[in-house]
Amino acid sequence: MANRSRQPCAIALGVGAVEECIDELTKRGERVGLVKVRVYRPFDIHAFCHALPEAARRIAVLDRTKEPGAIGEPLYQDVVSALAEPRFQGNDSPKLNSTVIGGRYGLASKEFTPAMVAAIFDELSKPSPKRGFTVGINDDVTHRSLATRSDFRLEQPGVSQAMFFGLGSDGTVGANKNTVKIIADHTPLFAQGYFVYDSKKSGAMTVSHIRVSPDPIRSTYLVQRADFIGCHQFSFLGKVDVLENAAESGTLLLNGPYGPKEVWGKIASDVQQTIIDRKLRLYVVDAEAIARRIGMPGRINVIMQVCYFALSKFMPAEEAIGKIRIAIEKTYGKRGVSVVEKNFDAVDQALAGLFEVTIPTVTSGKPRQTPIFSADTDDFVRRATSIMMAGQGDRLPVSAMPIDGTFPTGTTQIEKRGIAAEIPAWNADLCIQCGLCSLMCPHAAIRVKTFSSDAMQQPPEDFVTRPWSGKDNPEC
């Protein structure tokens, strides 16, 4: 979603990235350009040919679709036909003699960044450019993909970029959408938000990308260099590289059950090193404890939202809190006065629980844990599923995917996310031995085991048991 900034129409979703790239390349002295196709079929051949400068010698036509069985994608075919049929162009049309190649971008919602656009222009400059190329994926099967220029980065002065890592159903996405609206509607700034969801929906990771700028925002891709990182689940630090896109001297806001003096020792050593190397400022808030205290366990969105406004300083704190309260009434008013009041309490208590952490000069934590697989684990799990679990699924090459498009079944058993803030405990005094707890526990933390009294000769000190009262107990 985007407020206050003019966005490309649906037929040209990649235009913003192309424009940003062209501006950078022209500053470097390169002669490149762009023609935006805003209406497609009926295709205005006369207008299209007049839009092309006579000096154009090479043209790359981009389609965001794949047409199996066709000799080319739809827009590519129309452009080639328009340039090859003079009778369609009109007598006053410029005489064009251009090489035309076609390519695909954004398939399966893949990213389309200025670096990928630069790769397309690089390909156009070659004596024999690829025809039918693809950008955004690593196609190591047909080798039709273009390599992205890793050194091509755009500087965006004055633009604040943030990323928020949350859990589905914890309210992070909803709060960030309200944040975009508040900034865009009540400040002179432009705001933009993109949101990435996991197919597992509730309980899976969500990533929110927010840009705030004094000028209209053209970036039609996810944040690549964030000066603010919000990690709303402490367990993510040990499983996903949340600081991969953190900018130098940025800010990390961490929701964790540890205080400002002990949290550093709980962070993995490689994450600590990244914080030190990039000179990040670290803030911690126990949003889970605040949420439980006000009667909304797990709903940490408003708490983290208030902390973000306090640290980003887009508007005075009191004004921001007032706007957040209005957004809460609009969002949760239909759920009753009690829900609204609890969210108001979350707003009031958020800043009192926010602390800055003093960053040591050396690391002291343990290395980050990597997924552990047994020797008989399926090859697909090691080659593909494990990469997805680390949040790097978009980097998988085509060869990692099964040739027939099918996925092995039963892979959920190895996808142990470890995201629970609490685990259940068995109360032996209240147990009626119905066994339903083991069936209903979503994390399979409760297991029912029976054994003979002979096995209890030397039990561990903390091992709790209770005599079995079932009818089919052979010892009864």
PDB file of C-alpha atoms in Angstrom, residues 257-443:
ATOM      1  CA  PRO A 257      12.068 -11.348  27.862  1.00  0.00           C
ATOM      2  CA  TYR A 258      15.424 -10.040  29.093  1.00  0.00           C
ATOM      3  CA  GLY A 259      16.386  -6.736  30.649  1.00  0.00           C
ATOM      4  CA  PRO A 260      18.907  -4.250  29.206  1.00  0.00           C
ATOM      5  CA  LYS A 261      21.769  -5.711  31.274  1.00  0.00           C
ATOM      6  CA  GLU A 262      21.241  -9.383  30.449  1.00  0.00           C
ATOM      7  CA  VAL A 263      19.883  -9.332  26.884  1.00  0.00           C
ATOM      8  CA  TRP A 264      23.331  -8.993  25.266  1.00  0.00           C
ATOM      9  CA  GLY A 265      24.458 -12.344  26.625  1.00  0.00           C
ATOM     10  CA  LYS A 266      21.357 -14.039  25.183  1.00  0.00           C
ATOM     11  CA  ILE A 267      22.077 -12.931  21.609  1.00  0.00           C
ATOM     12  CA  ALA A 268      24.040 -15.251  19.295  1.00  0.00           C
ATOM     13  CA  SER A 269      27.685 -14.281  18.847  1.00  0.00           C
ATOM     14  CA  ASP A 270      27.460 -13.728  15.081  1.00  0.00           C
ATOM     15  CA  VAL A 271      24.487 -11.397  15.588  1.00  0.00           C
ATOM     16  CA  GLN A 272      26.474  -9.566  18.263  1.00  0.00           C
ATOM     17  CA  GLN A 273      29.365  -9.160  15.831  1.00  0.00           C
ATOM     18  CA  THR A 274      27.052  -7.679  13.196  1.00  0.00           C
ATOM     19  CA  ILE A 275      25.696  -5.200  15.737  1.00  0.00           C
ATOM     20  CA  ILE A 276      29.245  -4.170  16.661  1.00  0.00           C
ATOM     21  CA  ASP A 277      30.542  -3.991  13.075  1.00  0.00           C
ATOM     22  CA  ARG A 278      27.638  -1.892  11.811  1.00  0.00           C
ATOM     23  CA  LYS A 279      27.570   0.335  14.897  1.00  0.00           C
ATOM     24  CA  LEU A 280      23.902  -0.325  15.557  1.00  0.00           C
ATOM     25  CA  ARG A 281      21.972   1.112  18.490  1.00  0.00           C
ATOM     26  CA  LEU A 282      20.092  -1.601  20.378  1.00  0.00           C
ATOM     27  CA  TYR A 283      16.827  -1.110  22.260  1.00  0.00           C
ATOM     28  CA  VAL A 284      14.900  -3.809  24.112  1.00  0.00           C
ATOM     29  CA  VAL A 285      11.323  -3.977  25.389  1.00  0.00           C
ATOM     30  CA  ASP A 286       9.519  -6.899  26.992  1.00  0.00           C
ATOM     31  CA  ALA A 287       6.347  -6.448  24.967  1.00  0.00           C
ATOM     32  CA  GLU A 288       5.111  -9.943  25.827  1.00  0.00           C
ATOM     33  CA  ALA A 289       5.113  -9.132  29.556  1.00  0.00           C
ATOM     34  CA  ILE A 290       3.286  -5.854  28.983  1.00  0.00           C
ATOM     35  CA  ALA A 291       0.702  -7.606  26.788  1.00  0.00           C
ATOM     36  CA  ARG A 292       0.076 -10.248  29.452  1.00  0.00           C
ATOM     37  CA  ARG A 293      -0.192  -7.605  32.160  1.00  0.00           C
ATOM     38  CA  ILE A 294      -2.927  -5.708  30.339  1.00  0.00           C
ATOM     39  CA  GLY A 295      -4.838  -8.902  29.476  1.00  0.00           C
ATOM     40  CA  MET A 296      -3.884  -9.337  25.793  1.00  0.00           C
ATOM     41  CA  PRO A 297      -1.214 -12.067  25.714  1.00  0.00           C
ATOM     42  CA  GLY A 298       0.549 -12.280  22.373  1.00  0.00           C
ATOM     43  CA  ARG A 299      -0.830  -9.004  21.008  1.00  0.00           C
ATOM     44  CA  ILE A 300       2.318  -6.895  21.009  1.00  0.00           C
ATOM     45  CA  ASN A 301       1.667  -4.792  17.903  1.00  0.00           C
ATOM     46  CA  VAL A 302       0.628  -1.516  19.552  1.00  0.00           C
ATOM     47  CA  ILE A 303       3.487  -1.684  22.052  1.00  0.00           C
ATOM     48  CA  MET A 304       6.086  -2.077  19.309  1.00  0.00           C
ATOM     49  CA  GLN A 305       4.367   0.611  17.211  1.00  0.00           C
ATOM     50  CA  VAL A 306       4.658   3.178  19.993  1.00  0.00           C
ATOM     51  CA  CYS A 307       8.348   2.335  20.442  1.00  0.00           C
ATOM     52  CA  TYR A 308       8.952   2.774  16.711  1.00  0.00           C
ATOM     53  CA  PHE A 309       7.385   6.239  16.695  1.00  0.00           C
ATOM     54  CA  ALA A 310       9.374   7.207  19.786  1.00  0.00           C
ATOM     55  CA  LEU A 311      12.684   6.157  18.191  1.00  0.00           C
ATOM     56  CA  SER A 312      12.033   7.371  14.639  1.00  0.00           C
ATOM     57  CA  LYS A 313      10.766  10.822  15.723  1.00  0.00           C
ATOM     58  CA  PHE A 314       8.643  11.490  12.651  1.00  0.00           C
ATOM     59  CA  MET A 315       6.363  13.567  14.868  1.00  0.00           C
ATOM     60  CA  PRO A 316       6.301  14.669  18.512  1.00  0.00           C
ATOM     61  CA  ALA A 317       5.673  11.765  20.898  1.00  0.00           C
ATOM     62  CA  GLU A 318       2.429  13.137  22.311  1.00  0.00           C
ATOM     63  CA  GLU A 319       1.027  13.807  18.842  1.00  0.00           C
ATOM     64  CA  ALA A 320       2.021  10.333  17.650  1.00  0.00           C
ATOM     65  CA  ILE A 321       0.355   8.693  20.655  1.00  0.00           C
ATOM     66  CA  GLY A 322      -2.824  10.665  19.982  1.00  0.00           C
ATOM     67  CA  LYS A 323      -2.909   9.496  16.354  1.00  0.00           C
ATOM     68  CA  ILE A 324      -2.245   5.899  17.432  1.00  0.00           C
ATOM     69  CA  ARG A 325      -5.213   6.096  19.808  1.00  0.00           C
ATOM     70  CA  ILE A 326      -7.450   7.273  16.967  1.00  0.00           C
ATOM     71  CA  ALA A 327      -6.212   4.420  14.768  1.00  0.00           C
ATOM     72  CA  ILE A 328      -6.918   1.945  17.588  1.00  0.00           C
ATOM     73  CA  GLU A 329     -10.513   3.142  17.851  1.00  0.00           C
ATOM     74  CA  LYS A 330     -11.007   2.743  14.092  1.00  0.00           C
ATOM     75  CA  THR A 331      -9.345  -0.665  13.955  1.00  0.00           C
ATOM     76  CA  TYR A 332     -10.712  -2.307  17.111  1.00  0.00           C
ATOM     77  CA  GLY A 333     -13.850  -0.283  17.882  1.00  0.00           C
ATOM     78  CA  LYS A 334     -16.130  -2.972  16.475  1.00  0.00           C
ATOM     79  CA  ARG A 335     -14.656  -5.487  18.931  1.00  0.00           C
ATOM     80  CA  GLY A 336     -15.924  -3.655  21.966  1.00  0.00           C
ATOM     81  CA  VAL A 337     -14.898  -1.054  24.519  1.00  0.00           C
ATOM     82  CA  SER A 338     -12.857  -3.564  26.530  1.00  0.00           C
ATOM     83  CA  VAL A 339     -10.523  -4.334  23.601  1.00  0.00           C
ATOM     84  CA  VAL A 340     -10.037  -0.632  22.858  1.00  0.00           C
ATOM     85  CA  GLU A 341      -9.256   0.155  26.501  1.00  0.00           C
ATOM     86  CA  LYS A 342      -6.699  -2.652  26.693  1.00  0.00           C
ATOM     87  CA  ASN A 343      -4.945  -1.288  23.604  1.00  0.00           C
ATOM     88  CA  PHE A 344      -4.963   2.170  25.203  1.00  0.00           C
ATOM     89  CA  ASP A 345      -3.256   0.612  28.238  1.00  0.00           C
ATOM     90  CA  ALA A 346      -0.644  -0.889  25.914  1.00  0.00           C
ATOM     91  CA  VAL A 347       0.073   2.571  24.506  1.00  0.00           C
ATOM     92  CA  ASP A 348       0.458   4.066  27.984  1.00  0.00           C
ATOM     93  CA  GLN A 349       2.836   1.345  29.223  1.00  0.00           C
ATOM     94  CA  ALA A 350       4.992   0.881  26.145  1.00  0.00           C
ATOM     95  CA  LEU A 351       7.589   3.606  26.618  1.00  0.00           C
ATOM     96  CA  ALA A 352       8.076   2.790  30.312  1.00  0.00           C
ATOM     97  CA  GLY A 353       9.379  -0.639  29.285  1.00  0.00           C
ATOM     98  CA  LEU A 354      11.735   0.600  26.524  1.00  0.00           C
ATOM     99  CA  PHE A 355      15.451   0.560  27.356  1.00  0.00           C
ATOM    100  CA  GLU A 356      18.643   1.208  25.408  1.00  0.00           C
ATOM    101  CA  VAL A 357      21.322  -1.469  25.675  1.00  0.00           C
ATOM    102  CA  THR A 358      24.981  -0.601  26.094  1.00  0.00           C
ATOM    103  CA  ILE A 359      26.912  -2.388  23.332  1.00  0.00           C
ATOM    104  CA  PRO A 360      30.203  -4.029  24.429  1.00  0.00           C
ATOM    105  CA  THR A 361      33.212  -3.996  22.158  1.00  0.00           C
ATOM    106  CA  VAL A 362      33.522  -7.795  22.032  1.00  0.00           C
ATOM    107  CA  THR A 363      31.108 -10.685  21.583  1.00  0.00           C
ATOM    108  CA  SER A 364      30.159 -13.007  24.414  1.00  0.00           C
ATOM    109  CA  GLY A 365      27.254 -15.136  23.198  1.00  0.00           C
ATOM    110  CA  LYS A 366      27.008 -18.602  21.706  1.00  0.00           C
ATOM    111  CA  PRO A 367      27.040 -19.238  17.940  1.00  0.00           C
ATOM    112  CA  ARG A 368      23.700 -19.224  16.174  1.00  0.00           C
ATOM    113  CA  GLN A 369      22.040 -22.619  16.006  1.00  0.00           C
ATOM    114  CA  THR A 370      21.601 -24.255  12.632  1.00  0.00           C
ATOM    115  CA  PRO A 371      18.872 -26.789  11.838  1.00  0.00           C
ATOM    116  CA  ILE A 372      19.883 -30.314  12.845  1.00  0.00           C
ATOM    117  CA  PHE A 373      18.812 -33.103  10.521  1.00  0.00           C
ATOM    118  CA  SER A 374      19.178 -36.823  10.982  1.00  0.00           C
ATOM    119  CA  ALA A 375      21.249 -38.930   8.616  1.00  0.00           C
ATOM    120  CA  ASP A 376      18.145 -40.293   6.878  1.00  0.00           C
ATOM    121  CA  THR A 377      16.664 -36.866   6.181  1.00  0.00           C
ATOM    122  CA  ASP A 378      15.331 -36.503   2.656  1.00  0.00           C
ATOM    123  CA  ASP A 379      17.700 -34.850   0.181  1.00  0.00           C
ATOM    124  CA  PHE A 380      15.038 -32.300  -0.734  1.00  0.00           C
ATOM    125  CA  VAL A 381      14.864 -31.180   2.898  1.00  0.00           C
ATOM    126  CA  ARG A 382      18.594 -30.541   3.007  1.00  0.00           C
ATOM    127  CA  ARG A 383      18.686 -28.923  -0.430  1.00  0.00           C
ATOM    128  CA  ALA A 384      15.550 -26.792  -0.334  1.00  0.00           C
ATOM    129  CA  THR A 385      13.428 -26.923   2.829  1.00  0.00           C
ATOM    130  CA  SER A 386      16.315 -26.028   5.133  1.00  0.00           C
ATOM    131  CA  ILE A 387      17.065 -22.959   2.989  1.00  0.00           C
ATOM    132  CA  MET A 388      13.437 -21.875   3.192  1.00  0.00           C
ATOM    133  CA  MET A 389      13.461 -22.338   6.970  1.00  0.00           C
ATOM    134  CA  ALA A 390      16.376 -19.892   7.129  1.00  0.00           C
ATOM    135  CA  GLY A 391      14.329 -17.291   5.249  1.00  0.00           C
ATOM    136  CA  GLN A 392      16.433 -17.580   2.081  1.00  0.00           C
ATOM    137  CA  GLY A 393      13.946 -19.364  -0.163  1.00  0.00           C
ATOM    138  CA  ASP A 394      14.088 -16.678  -2.860  1.00  0.00           C
ATOM    139  CA  ARG A 395      17.739 -17.518  -3.431  1.00  0.00           C
ATOM    140  CA  LEU A 396      17.122 -21.137  -4.395  1.00  0.00           C
ATOM    141  CA  PRO A 397      18.146 -21.907  -7.982  1.00  0.00           C
ATOM    142  CA  VAL A 398      15.800 -23.568 -10.435  1.00  0.00           C
ATOM    143  CA  SER A 399      17.704 -26.863 -10.123  1.00  0.00           C
ATOM    144  CA  ALA A 400      16.684 -27.096  -6.444  1.00  0.00           C
ATOM    145  CA  MET A 401      13.033 -27.509  -7.426  1.00  0.00           C
ATOM    146  CA  PRO A 402      11.611 -30.953  -8.368  1.00  0.00           C
ATOM    147  CA  ILE A 403      11.376 -31.296 -12.135  1.00  0.00           C
ATOM    148  CA  ASP A 404       7.671 -32.235 -12.002  1.00  0.00           C
ATOM    149  CA  GLY A 405       6.777 -29.477  -9.546  1.00  0.00           C
ATOM    150  CA  THR A 406       5.776 -31.817  -6.716  1.00  0.00           C
ATOM    151  CA  PHE A 407       7.018 -31.501  -3.141  1.00  0.00           C
ATOM    152  CA  PRO A 408       7.670 -34.421  -0.781  1.00  0.00           C
ATOM    153  CA  THR A 409       5.060 -34.892   1.930  1.00  0.00           C
ATOM    154  CA  GLY A 410       5.705 -35.032   5.650  1.00  0.00           C
ATOM    155  CA  THR A 411       8.349 -32.286   5.745  1.00  0.00           C
ATOM    156  CA  THR A 412       6.499 -30.399   8.502  1.00  0.00           C
ATOM    157  CA  GLN A 413       7.948 -32.774  11.078  1.00  0.00           C
ATOM    158  CA  ILE A 414      11.400 -31.237  10.663  1.00  0.00           C
ATOM    159  CA  GLU A 415      10.235 -27.613  10.537  1.00  0.00           C
ATOM    160  CA  LYS A 416      10.657 -26.948  14.241  1.00  0.00           C
ATOM    161  CA  ARG A 417      10.370 -23.181  14.515  1.00  0.00           C
ATOM    162  CA  GLY A 418      10.691 -22.844  18.300  1.00  0.00           C
ATOM    163  CA  ILE A 419       8.627 -19.659  18.443  1.00  0.00           C
ATOM    164  CA  ALA A 420       6.605 -20.305  21.602  1.00  0.00           C
ATOM    165  CA  ALA A 421       7.059 -17.658  24.299  1.00  0.00           C
ATOM    166  CA  GLU A 422       5.803 -20.175  26.871  1.00  0.00           C
ATOM    167  CA  ILE A 423       5.621 -23.957  27.080  1.00  0.00           C
ATOM    168  CA  PRO A 424       2.964 -25.897  28.979  1.00  0.00           C
ATOM    169  CA  ALA A 425       3.711 -27.644  32.274  1.00  0.00           C
ATOM    170  CA  TRP A 426       1.945 -30.768  33.508  1.00  0.00           C
ATOM    171  CA  ASN A 427       0.173 -30.415  36.865  1.00  0.00           C
ATOM    172  CA  ALA A 428       0.110 -33.941  38.273  1.00  0.00           C
ATOM    173  CA  ASP A 429      -2.273 -32.968  41.095  1.00  0.00           C
ATOM    174  CA  LEU A 430      -5.000 -31.882  38.642  1.00  0.00           C
ATOM    175  CA  CYS A 431      -4.455 -34.591  36.034  1.00  0.00           C
ATOM    176  CA  ILE A 432      -7.407 -36.974  35.443  1.00  0.00           C
ATOM    177  CA  GLN A 433      -5.380 -38.983  32.903  1.00  0.00           C
ATOM    178  CA  CYS A 434      -7.712 -38.305  29.981  1.00  0.00           C
ATOM    179  CA  GLY A 435      -4.772 -37.793  27.584  1.00  0.00           C
ATOM    180  CA  LEU A 436      -6.366 -34.838  25.803  1.00  0.00           C
ATOM    181  CA  CYS A 437      -3.451 -32.543  26.663  1.00  0.00           C
ATOM    182  CA  SER A 438      -1.096 -34.549  24.444  1.00  0.00           C
ATOM    183  CA  LEU A 439      -3.608 -34.384  21.588  1.00  0.00           C
ATOM    184  CA  MET A 440      -4.294 -30.657  21.851  1.00  0.00           C
ATOM    185  CA  CYS A 441      -0.789 -29.310  22.572  1.00  0.00           C
ATOM    186  CA  PRO A 442       0.167 -27.434  19.353  1.00  0.00           C
ATOM    187  CA  HIS A 443       3.896 -27.801  19.986  1.00  0.00           C
TER     188      HIS A 443
END
